[in-house]
Coordinates of C-alpha atoms in Angstrom, one line a residue:
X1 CA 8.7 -20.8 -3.3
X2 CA 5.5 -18.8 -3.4
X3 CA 5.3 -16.1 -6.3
X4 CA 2.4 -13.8 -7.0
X5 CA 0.7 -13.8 -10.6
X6 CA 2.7 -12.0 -13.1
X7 CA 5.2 -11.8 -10.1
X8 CA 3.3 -9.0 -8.9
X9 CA 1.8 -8.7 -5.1
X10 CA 0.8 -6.1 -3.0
X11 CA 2.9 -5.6 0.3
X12 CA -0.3 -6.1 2.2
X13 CA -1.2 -9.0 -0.2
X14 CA 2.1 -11.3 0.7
X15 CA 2.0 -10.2 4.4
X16 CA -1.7 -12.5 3.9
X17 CA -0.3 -15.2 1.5
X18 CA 2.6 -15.6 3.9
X19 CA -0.1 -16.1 7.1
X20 CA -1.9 -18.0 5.0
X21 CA 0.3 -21.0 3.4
X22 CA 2.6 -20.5 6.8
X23 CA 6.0 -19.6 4.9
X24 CA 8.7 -19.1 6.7
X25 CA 9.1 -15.5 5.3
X26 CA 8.9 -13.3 2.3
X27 CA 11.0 -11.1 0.1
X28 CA 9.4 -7.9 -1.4
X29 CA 11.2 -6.2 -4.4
X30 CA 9.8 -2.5 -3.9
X31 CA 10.7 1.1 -4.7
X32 CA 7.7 1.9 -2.1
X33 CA 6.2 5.6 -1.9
X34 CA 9.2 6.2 -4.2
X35 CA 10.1 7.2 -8.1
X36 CA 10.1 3.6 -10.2
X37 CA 12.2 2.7 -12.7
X38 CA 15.9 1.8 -14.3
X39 CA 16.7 5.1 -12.8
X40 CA 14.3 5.2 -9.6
X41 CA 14.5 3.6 -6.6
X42 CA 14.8 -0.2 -5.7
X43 CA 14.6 -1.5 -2.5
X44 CA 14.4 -5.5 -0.9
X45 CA 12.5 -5.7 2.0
X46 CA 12.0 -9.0 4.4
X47 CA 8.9 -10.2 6.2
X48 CA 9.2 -13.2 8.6
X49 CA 6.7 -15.8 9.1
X50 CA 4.1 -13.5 11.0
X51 CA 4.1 -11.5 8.0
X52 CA 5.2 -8.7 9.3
X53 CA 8.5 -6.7 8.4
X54 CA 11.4 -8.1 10.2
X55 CA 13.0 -7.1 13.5
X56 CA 15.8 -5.4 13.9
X57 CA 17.5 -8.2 15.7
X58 CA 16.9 -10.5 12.5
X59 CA 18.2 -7.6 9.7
X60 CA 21.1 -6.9 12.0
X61 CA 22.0 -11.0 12.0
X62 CA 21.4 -10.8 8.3
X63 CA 23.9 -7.6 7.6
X64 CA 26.5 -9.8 9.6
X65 CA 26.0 -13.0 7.9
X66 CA 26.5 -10.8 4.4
X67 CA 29.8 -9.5 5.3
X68 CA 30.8 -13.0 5.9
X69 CA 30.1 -14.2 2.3
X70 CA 32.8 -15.3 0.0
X71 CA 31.2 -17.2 -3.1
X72 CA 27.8 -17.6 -4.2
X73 CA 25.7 -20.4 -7.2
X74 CA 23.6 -19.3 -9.7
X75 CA 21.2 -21.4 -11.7
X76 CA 21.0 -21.0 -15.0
X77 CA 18.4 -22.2 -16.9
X78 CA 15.5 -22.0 -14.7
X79 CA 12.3 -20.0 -16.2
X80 CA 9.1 -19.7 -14.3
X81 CA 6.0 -19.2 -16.3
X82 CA 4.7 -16.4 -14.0
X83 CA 2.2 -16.1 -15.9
X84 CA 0.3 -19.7 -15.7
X85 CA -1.2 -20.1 -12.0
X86 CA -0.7 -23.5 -10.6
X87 CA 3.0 -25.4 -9.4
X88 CA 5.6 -26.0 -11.5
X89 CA 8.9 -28.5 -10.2
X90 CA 12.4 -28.0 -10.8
X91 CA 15.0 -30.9 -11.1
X92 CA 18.3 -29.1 -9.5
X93 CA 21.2 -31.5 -10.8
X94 CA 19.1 -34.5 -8.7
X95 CA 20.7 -32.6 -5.2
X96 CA 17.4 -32.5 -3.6
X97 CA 14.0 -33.0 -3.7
X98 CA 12.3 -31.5 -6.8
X99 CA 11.9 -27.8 -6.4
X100 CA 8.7 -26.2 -6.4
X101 CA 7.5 -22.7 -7.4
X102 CA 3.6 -21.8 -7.1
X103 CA 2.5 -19.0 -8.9
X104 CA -1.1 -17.7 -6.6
X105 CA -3.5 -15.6 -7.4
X106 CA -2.9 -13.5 -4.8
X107 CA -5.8 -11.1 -5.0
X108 CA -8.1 -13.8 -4.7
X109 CA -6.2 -14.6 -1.1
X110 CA -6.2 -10.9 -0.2
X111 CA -10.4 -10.8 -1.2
X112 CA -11.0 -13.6 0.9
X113 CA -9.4 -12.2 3.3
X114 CA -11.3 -8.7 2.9
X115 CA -14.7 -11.1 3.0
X116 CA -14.2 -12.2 6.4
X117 CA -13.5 -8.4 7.2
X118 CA -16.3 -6.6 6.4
X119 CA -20.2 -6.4 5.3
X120 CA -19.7 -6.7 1.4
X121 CA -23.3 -6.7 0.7
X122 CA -23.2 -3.4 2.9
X123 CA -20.6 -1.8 0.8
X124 CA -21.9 -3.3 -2.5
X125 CA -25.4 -1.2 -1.4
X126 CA -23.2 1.9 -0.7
X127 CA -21.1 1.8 -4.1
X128 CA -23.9 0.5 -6.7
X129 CA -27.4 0.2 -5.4
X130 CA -30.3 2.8 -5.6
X131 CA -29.0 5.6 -3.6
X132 CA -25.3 5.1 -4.4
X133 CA -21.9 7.2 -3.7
X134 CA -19.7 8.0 -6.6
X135 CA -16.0 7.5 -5.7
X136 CA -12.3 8.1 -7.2
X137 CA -9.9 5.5 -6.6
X138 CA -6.1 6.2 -8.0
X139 CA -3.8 3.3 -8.3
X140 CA -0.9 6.0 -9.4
X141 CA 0.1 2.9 -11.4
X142 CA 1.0 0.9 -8.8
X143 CA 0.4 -3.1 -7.6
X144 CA -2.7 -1.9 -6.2
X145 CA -4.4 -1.7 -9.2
X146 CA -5.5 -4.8 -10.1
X147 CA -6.7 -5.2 -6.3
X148 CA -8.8 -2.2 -6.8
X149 CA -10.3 -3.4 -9.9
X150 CA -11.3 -7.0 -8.5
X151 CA -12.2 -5.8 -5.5
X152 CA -14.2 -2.5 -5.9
X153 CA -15.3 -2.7 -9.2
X154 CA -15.8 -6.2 -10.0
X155 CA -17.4 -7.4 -6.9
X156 CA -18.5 -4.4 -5.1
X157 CA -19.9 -2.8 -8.2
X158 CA -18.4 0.7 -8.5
X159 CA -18.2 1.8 -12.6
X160 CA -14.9 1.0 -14.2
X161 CA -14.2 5.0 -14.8
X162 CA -14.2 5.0 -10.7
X163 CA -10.8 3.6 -11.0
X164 CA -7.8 5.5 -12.5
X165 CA -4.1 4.2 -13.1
X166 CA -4.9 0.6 -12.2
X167 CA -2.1 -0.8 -14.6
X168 CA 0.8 -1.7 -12.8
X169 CA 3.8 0.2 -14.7
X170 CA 7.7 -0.4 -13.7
X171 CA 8.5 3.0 -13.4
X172 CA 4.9 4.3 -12.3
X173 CA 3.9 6.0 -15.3
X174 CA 7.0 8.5 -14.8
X175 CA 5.2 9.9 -11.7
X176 CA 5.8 9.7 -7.9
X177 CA 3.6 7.1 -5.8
X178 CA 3.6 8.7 -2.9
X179 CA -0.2 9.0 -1.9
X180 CA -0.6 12.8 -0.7
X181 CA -1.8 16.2 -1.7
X182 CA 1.6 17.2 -4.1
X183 CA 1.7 13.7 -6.1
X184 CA -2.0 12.7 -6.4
X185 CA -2.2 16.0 -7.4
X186 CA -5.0 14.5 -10.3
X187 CA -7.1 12.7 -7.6
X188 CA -7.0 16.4 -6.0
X189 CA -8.0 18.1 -9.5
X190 CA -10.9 15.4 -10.3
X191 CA -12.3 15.8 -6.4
X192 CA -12.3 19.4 -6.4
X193 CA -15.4 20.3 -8.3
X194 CA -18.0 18.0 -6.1
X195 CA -19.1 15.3 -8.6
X196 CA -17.3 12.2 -6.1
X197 CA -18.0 12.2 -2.7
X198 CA -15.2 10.2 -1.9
X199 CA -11.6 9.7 -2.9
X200 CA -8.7 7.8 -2.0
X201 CA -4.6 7.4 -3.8
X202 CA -2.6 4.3 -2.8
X203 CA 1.1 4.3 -3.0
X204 CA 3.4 1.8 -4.8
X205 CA 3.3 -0.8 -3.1
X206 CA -0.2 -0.7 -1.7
X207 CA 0.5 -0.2 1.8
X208 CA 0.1 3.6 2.0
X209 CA -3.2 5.6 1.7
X210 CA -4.6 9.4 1.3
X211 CA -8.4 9.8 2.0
X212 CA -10.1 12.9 0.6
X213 CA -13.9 13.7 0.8
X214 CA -15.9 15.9 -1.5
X215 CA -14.6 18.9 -3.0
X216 CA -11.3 17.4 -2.0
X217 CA -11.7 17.7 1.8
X218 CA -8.4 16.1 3.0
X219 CA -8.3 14.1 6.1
X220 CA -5.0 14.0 8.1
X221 CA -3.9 10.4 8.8
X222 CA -4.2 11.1 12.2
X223 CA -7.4 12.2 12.5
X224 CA -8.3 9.0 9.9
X225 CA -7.1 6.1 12.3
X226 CA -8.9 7.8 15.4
X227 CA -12.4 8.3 13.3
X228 CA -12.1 4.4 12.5
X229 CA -11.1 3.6 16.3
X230 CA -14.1 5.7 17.1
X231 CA -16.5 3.9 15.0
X232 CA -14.2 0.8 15.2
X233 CA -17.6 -1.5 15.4
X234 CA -19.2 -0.1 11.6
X235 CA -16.3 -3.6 10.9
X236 CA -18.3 -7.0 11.1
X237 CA -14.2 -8.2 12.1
X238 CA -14.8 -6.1 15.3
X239 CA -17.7 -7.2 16.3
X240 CA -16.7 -10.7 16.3
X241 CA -13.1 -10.3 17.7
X242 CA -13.6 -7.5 20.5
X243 CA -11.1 -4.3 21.0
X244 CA -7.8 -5.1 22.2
X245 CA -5.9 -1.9 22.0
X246 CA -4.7 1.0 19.6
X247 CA -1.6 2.7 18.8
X248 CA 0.2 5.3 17.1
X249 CA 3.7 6.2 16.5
X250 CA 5.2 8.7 18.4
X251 CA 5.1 11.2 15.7
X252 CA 1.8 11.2 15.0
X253 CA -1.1 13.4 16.1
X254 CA -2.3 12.4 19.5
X255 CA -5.9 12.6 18.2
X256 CA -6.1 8.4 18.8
X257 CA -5.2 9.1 22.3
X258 CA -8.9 10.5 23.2
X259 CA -10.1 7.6 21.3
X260 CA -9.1 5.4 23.3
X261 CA -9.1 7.1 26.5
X262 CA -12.8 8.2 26.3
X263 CA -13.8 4.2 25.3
X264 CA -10.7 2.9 28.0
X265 CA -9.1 1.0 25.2
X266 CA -5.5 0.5 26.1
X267 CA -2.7 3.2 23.8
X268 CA 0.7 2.5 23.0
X269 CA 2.8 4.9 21.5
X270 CA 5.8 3.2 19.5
X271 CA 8.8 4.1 17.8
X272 CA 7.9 4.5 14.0
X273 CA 7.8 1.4 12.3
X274 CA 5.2 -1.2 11.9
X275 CA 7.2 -3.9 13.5
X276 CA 6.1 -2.8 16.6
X277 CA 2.6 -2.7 16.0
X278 CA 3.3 -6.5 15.2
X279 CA 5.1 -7.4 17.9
X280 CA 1.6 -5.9 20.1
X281 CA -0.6 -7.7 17.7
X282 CA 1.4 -11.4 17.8
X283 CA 0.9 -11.1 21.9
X284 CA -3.0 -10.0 21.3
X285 CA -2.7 -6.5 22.4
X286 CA -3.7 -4.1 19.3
X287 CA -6.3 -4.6 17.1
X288 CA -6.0 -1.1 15.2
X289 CA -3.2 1.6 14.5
X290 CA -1.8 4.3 12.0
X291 CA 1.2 6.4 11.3
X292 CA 1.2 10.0 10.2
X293 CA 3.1 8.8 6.9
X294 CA -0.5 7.9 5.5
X295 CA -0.5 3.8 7.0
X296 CA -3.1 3.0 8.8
X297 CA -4.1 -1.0 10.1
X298 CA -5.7 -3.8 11.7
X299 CA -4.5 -6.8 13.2
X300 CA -6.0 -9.0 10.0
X301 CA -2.1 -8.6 8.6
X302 CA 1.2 -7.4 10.0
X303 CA 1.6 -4.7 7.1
X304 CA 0.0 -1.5 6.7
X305 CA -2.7 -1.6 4.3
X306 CA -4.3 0.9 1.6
X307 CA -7.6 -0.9 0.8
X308 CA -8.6 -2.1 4.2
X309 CA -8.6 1.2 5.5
X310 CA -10.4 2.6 2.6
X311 CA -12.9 -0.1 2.9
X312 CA -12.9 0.4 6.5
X313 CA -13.8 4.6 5.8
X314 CA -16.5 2.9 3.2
X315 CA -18.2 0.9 6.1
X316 CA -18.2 3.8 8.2
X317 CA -19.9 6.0 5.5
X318 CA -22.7 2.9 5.0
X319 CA -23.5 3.1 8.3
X320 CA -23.5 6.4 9.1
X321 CA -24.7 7.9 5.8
X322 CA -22.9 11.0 6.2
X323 CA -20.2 12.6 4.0
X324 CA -16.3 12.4 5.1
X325 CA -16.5 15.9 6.0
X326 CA -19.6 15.4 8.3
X327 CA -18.0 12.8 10.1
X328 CA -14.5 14.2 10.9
X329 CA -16.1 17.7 12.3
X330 CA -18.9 15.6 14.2
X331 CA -15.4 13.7 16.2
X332 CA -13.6 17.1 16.5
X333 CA -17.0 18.7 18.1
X334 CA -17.0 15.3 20.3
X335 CA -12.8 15.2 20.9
X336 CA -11.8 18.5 20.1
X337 CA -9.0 18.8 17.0
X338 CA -5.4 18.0 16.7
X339 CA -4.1 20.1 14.2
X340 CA -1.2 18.5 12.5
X341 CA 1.5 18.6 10.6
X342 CA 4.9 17.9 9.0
X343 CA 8.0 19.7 7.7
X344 CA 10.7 18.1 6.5
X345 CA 14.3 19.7 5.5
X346 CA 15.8 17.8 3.0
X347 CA 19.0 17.2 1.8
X348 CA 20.6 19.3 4.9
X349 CA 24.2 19.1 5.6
X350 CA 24.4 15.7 7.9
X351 CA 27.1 17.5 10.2
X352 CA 25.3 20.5 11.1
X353 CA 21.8 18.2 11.1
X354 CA 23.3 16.5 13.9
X355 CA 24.8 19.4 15.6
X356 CA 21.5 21.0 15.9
X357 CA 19.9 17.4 17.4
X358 CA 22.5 17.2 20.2
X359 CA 22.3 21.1 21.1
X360 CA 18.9 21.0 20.7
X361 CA 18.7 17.6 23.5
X362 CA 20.9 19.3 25.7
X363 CA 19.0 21.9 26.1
X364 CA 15.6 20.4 26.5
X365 CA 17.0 18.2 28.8
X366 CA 17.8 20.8 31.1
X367 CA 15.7 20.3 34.1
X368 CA 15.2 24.6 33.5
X369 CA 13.5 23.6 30.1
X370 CA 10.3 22.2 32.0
X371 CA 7.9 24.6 33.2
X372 CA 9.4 27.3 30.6
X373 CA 6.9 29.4 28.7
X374 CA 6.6 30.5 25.2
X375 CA 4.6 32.9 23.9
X376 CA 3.7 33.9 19.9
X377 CA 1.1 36.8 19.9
X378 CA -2.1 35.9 21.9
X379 CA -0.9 32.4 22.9
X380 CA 1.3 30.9 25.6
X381 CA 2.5 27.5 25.8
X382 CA 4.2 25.8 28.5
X383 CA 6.7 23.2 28.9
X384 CA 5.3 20.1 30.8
X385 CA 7.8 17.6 29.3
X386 CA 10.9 17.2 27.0
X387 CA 12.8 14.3 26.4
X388 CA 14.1 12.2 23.7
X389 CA 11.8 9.4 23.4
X390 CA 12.5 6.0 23.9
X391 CA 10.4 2.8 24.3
X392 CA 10.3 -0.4 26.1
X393 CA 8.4 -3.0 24.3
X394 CA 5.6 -4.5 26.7
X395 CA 6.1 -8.2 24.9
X396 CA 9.5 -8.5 24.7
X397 CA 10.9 -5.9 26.9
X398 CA 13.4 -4.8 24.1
X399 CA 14.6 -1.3 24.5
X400 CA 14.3 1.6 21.7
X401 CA 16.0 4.5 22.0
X402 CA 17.0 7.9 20.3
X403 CA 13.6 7.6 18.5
X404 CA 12.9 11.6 18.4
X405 CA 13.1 14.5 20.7
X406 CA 9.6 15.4 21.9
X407 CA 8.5 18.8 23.9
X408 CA 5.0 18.3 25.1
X409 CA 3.1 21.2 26.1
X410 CA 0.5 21.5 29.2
X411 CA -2.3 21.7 27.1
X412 CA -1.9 18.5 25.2
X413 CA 0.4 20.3 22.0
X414 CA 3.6 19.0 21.0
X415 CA 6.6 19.4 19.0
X416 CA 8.6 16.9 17.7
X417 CA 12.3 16.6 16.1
X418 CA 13.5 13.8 14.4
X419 CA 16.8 12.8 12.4
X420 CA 15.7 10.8 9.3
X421 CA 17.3 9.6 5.6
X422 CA 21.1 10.4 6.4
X423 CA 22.4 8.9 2.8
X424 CA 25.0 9.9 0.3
X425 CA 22.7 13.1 -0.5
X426 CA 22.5 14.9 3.2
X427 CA 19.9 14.1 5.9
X428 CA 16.2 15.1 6.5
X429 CA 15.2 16.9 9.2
X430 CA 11.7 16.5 10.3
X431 CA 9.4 18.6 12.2
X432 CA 6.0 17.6 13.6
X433 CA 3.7 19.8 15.2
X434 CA 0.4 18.9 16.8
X435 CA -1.8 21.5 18.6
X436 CA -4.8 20.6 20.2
X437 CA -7.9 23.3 20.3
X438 CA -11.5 22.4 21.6
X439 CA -13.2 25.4 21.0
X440 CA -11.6 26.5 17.4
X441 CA -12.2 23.4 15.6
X442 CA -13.1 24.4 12.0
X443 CA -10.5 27.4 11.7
X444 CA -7.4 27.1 8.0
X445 CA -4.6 24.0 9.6
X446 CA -1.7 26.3 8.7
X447 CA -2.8 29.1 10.9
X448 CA -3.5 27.5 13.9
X449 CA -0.2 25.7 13.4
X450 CA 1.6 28.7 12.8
X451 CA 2.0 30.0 16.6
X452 CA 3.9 26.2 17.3
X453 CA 5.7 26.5 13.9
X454 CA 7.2 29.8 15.0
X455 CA 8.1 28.0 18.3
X456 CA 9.8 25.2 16.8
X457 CA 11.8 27.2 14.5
X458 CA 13.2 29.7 17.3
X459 CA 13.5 26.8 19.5
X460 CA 15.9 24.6 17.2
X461 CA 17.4 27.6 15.0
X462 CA 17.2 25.2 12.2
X463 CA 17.0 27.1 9.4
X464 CA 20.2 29.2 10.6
X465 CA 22.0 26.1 11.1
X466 CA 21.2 24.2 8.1
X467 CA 20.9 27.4 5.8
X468 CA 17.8 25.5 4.7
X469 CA 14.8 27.9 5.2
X470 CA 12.3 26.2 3.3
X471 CA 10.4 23.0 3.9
X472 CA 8.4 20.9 2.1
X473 CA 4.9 20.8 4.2
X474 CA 3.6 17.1 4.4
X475 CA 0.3 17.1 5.5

């Protein structure tokens, strides 16, 4: 057994110490993007030997081989030092071989890694020589912290104050790691008034990320995974290892798409979920990919990861020498902008929730639904597709379905419906709506979205269904 120091690892961290010493698997004790503590959230996830999160096929054969349990050993007795590196054995009652558990120093593993990744005398140049960037990392008191501290300000030379909430706390501090504009609300405050010209928040685990340039200008994850793909070769990695593909989930903005069709990189749009980036990435298909939920990746792992794509946004800033802002309206002038973003209904009545999703799939699946137009004030949109989206898998021809109701309009916008989070306290409905514009590129997100919002509302009836009229706005 493999345990991190202190017993404390990063999700992206074990997906590399499981690649790296070849284990079989990993187990990951996380409350995620979620509240922490004796009265927060606590979830086990497991990642198989690619280091990626497991298939369905192997939690479903899990879940069966639970209900067949009838007894169960513990062993008493046995305390690990977690916080000694090195091994230490076990004699079990002489029934095997001594047992062995090695406590790693997993951020080391997870540097080295990083090393191989990108120009680190390039970045150290950015973040502490002459002509330096000032930048605001938050931990929000996560396992990223320590990470952050090694990596940026130890080696790459950033000022300790650069960091905030770098000490891992069980419960988070008391506040909610979820890395966007309502909970890193004091990454927001400390960007707002110019003096960093970059900023980033990582989530609980360390797989999730929120980018922000100066003054706090905030950069959809969408529109962060297709500036990478666009300056994809800023990353020595790259370079070396050649483009295979991108992807996206369905869900998210389809700003990637143009990415890769302007450079004819191969897109795949998969169900959410990063096991299906993995799956593309084991066959040697995808080299870089992002979800709207703030994860965004390269092939280096089979986890989402927080510090490689801030690092990544760092290369691109050392080689471009422009400011976040700069960058992101130079690629919407050059691909035109996906406005995006996401509602979510919470804690709707599950019935009515899935009343709505079947009415509201009969009817797009009407063949009458195609071609139909709608129209909110000076803009029409029409119907060039609706369907509920489901997905073969090009490696292993495995079949996804139900995945999200998608109406795709003829000029590239799209609204999507999905059912998420049906637990003891209700379900979550979740909108997304992406419209493209290439001509009104720098106009307020909300009103450019609002024509499609309207149309997404009147389409579903949700909040007459669900009696829920107001939604938390995402991104």
């Amino acid at each position: 057994m493999i345990i991190g120091h202190h017993g404390i690892m990063s999700t992206p961290a074990i997906s590399c110490v499981i690649r790296k010493y070849k284990a079989i698997g990993g187990i990951i004790l996380t409350a995620s993007h979620n509240p922490g503590g004796p009265d927060g959230d606590f979830g086990i996830k497991f990642n198989t030997a690619n280091g990626g999160p497991a298939k369905e096929a192997v939690t479903n054969k899990i879940f069966q081989i639970s209900r067949t349990i009838e007894e169960f050993a513990i062993c008493p007795g046995l305390q690990v030092d977690l916080t000694t590196l090195g091994k230490q054995m076990f004699d079990l009652e002489n029934k095997f071989k001594p047992f062995t558990v090695e406590i790693v120093d997993s951020v080391e593993s997870y540097a080295n890694l990083l090393r191989n990744i990108f120009d680190f005398a390039a970045l150290k140049e950015l973040l502490s020589g002459e002509d330096h960037i000032k930048i605001r990392l938050d931990a929000m008191h996560g396992v990223v912290g320590p990470y952050v501290s090694r990596i940026l300000c130890e080696e790459l030379g950033c000022p300790a104050n650069s960091a905030i909430n770098c000490v891992p706390l069980e419960d988070f501090g008391g506040q909610h790691p979820d890395p966007n504009l309502t909970y890193a609300a004091d990454l927001v405050d400390s960007m707002r008034d110019g003096q960093y010209d970059f900023g980033a928040a990582f989530d609980g685990d360390g797989d999730r990320n929120m980018i922000l340039g100066k003054h706090g200008f905030f950069l959809t994850p969408p529109d962060s995974v297709a500036v990478i793909a666009d300056n994809i070769f800023c990353i020595p990695y790259f370079q070396h290892t050649g483009v295979r593909g991108f992807a996206r989930s369905m869900p998210t903005s389809a700003a990637l798409d143009r990415v890769a069709k302007a450079t004819k990189i191969e897109l795949y749009e998969t169900p959410t979920g990063w096991k299906f980036f993995g799956n593309l990435m084991d066959a040697g298909r995808l080299s870089l990919c992002g979800e709207e939920s703030f994860g965004t990746g390269g092939d280096h792992i089979r986890e989402k990861d927080g510090l490689w794509a801030v690092l990544a946004w760092l290369s691109i800033l050392a080689a471009r020498r422009q400011s976040v802002e700069d960058i992101l309206k130079d690629h919407w002038l050059k691909y035109g902008r996906n406005y995006f973003t996401r509602y979510d209904y919470e804690n709707v009545d599950i019935d009515a929730a899935c009343e709505m999703m079947e009415d509201l799939e009969i009817m797009i699946a009407d063949k009458s639904f195609v071609k139909q137009r709608f129209a909110v004030e000076d803009k029409i949109y029409q119907v060039e597709k609706a369907d509920n989206f489901e997905y073969t898998d090009p490696v292993d021809g495995s079949i996804s379905r139900n995945q999200g109701l998608r109406i795709i309009f003829s000029d590239g916008s799209r609204i999507i419906y999905r059912l998420s989070g049906t637990g003891s306290t209700g379900a979550t409905v979740r909108i997304y709506i992406d419209s493209y514009e290439k001509e009104q590129i720098f106009e307020d997100s909300q009103v450019m979205l609002a024509p499609l919002a309207t149309i997404a509302l009147k389409i579903s009836q949700l909040h007459h269904r669900t009696g829920r009229s107001g939604p938390s706005v995402i991104t």
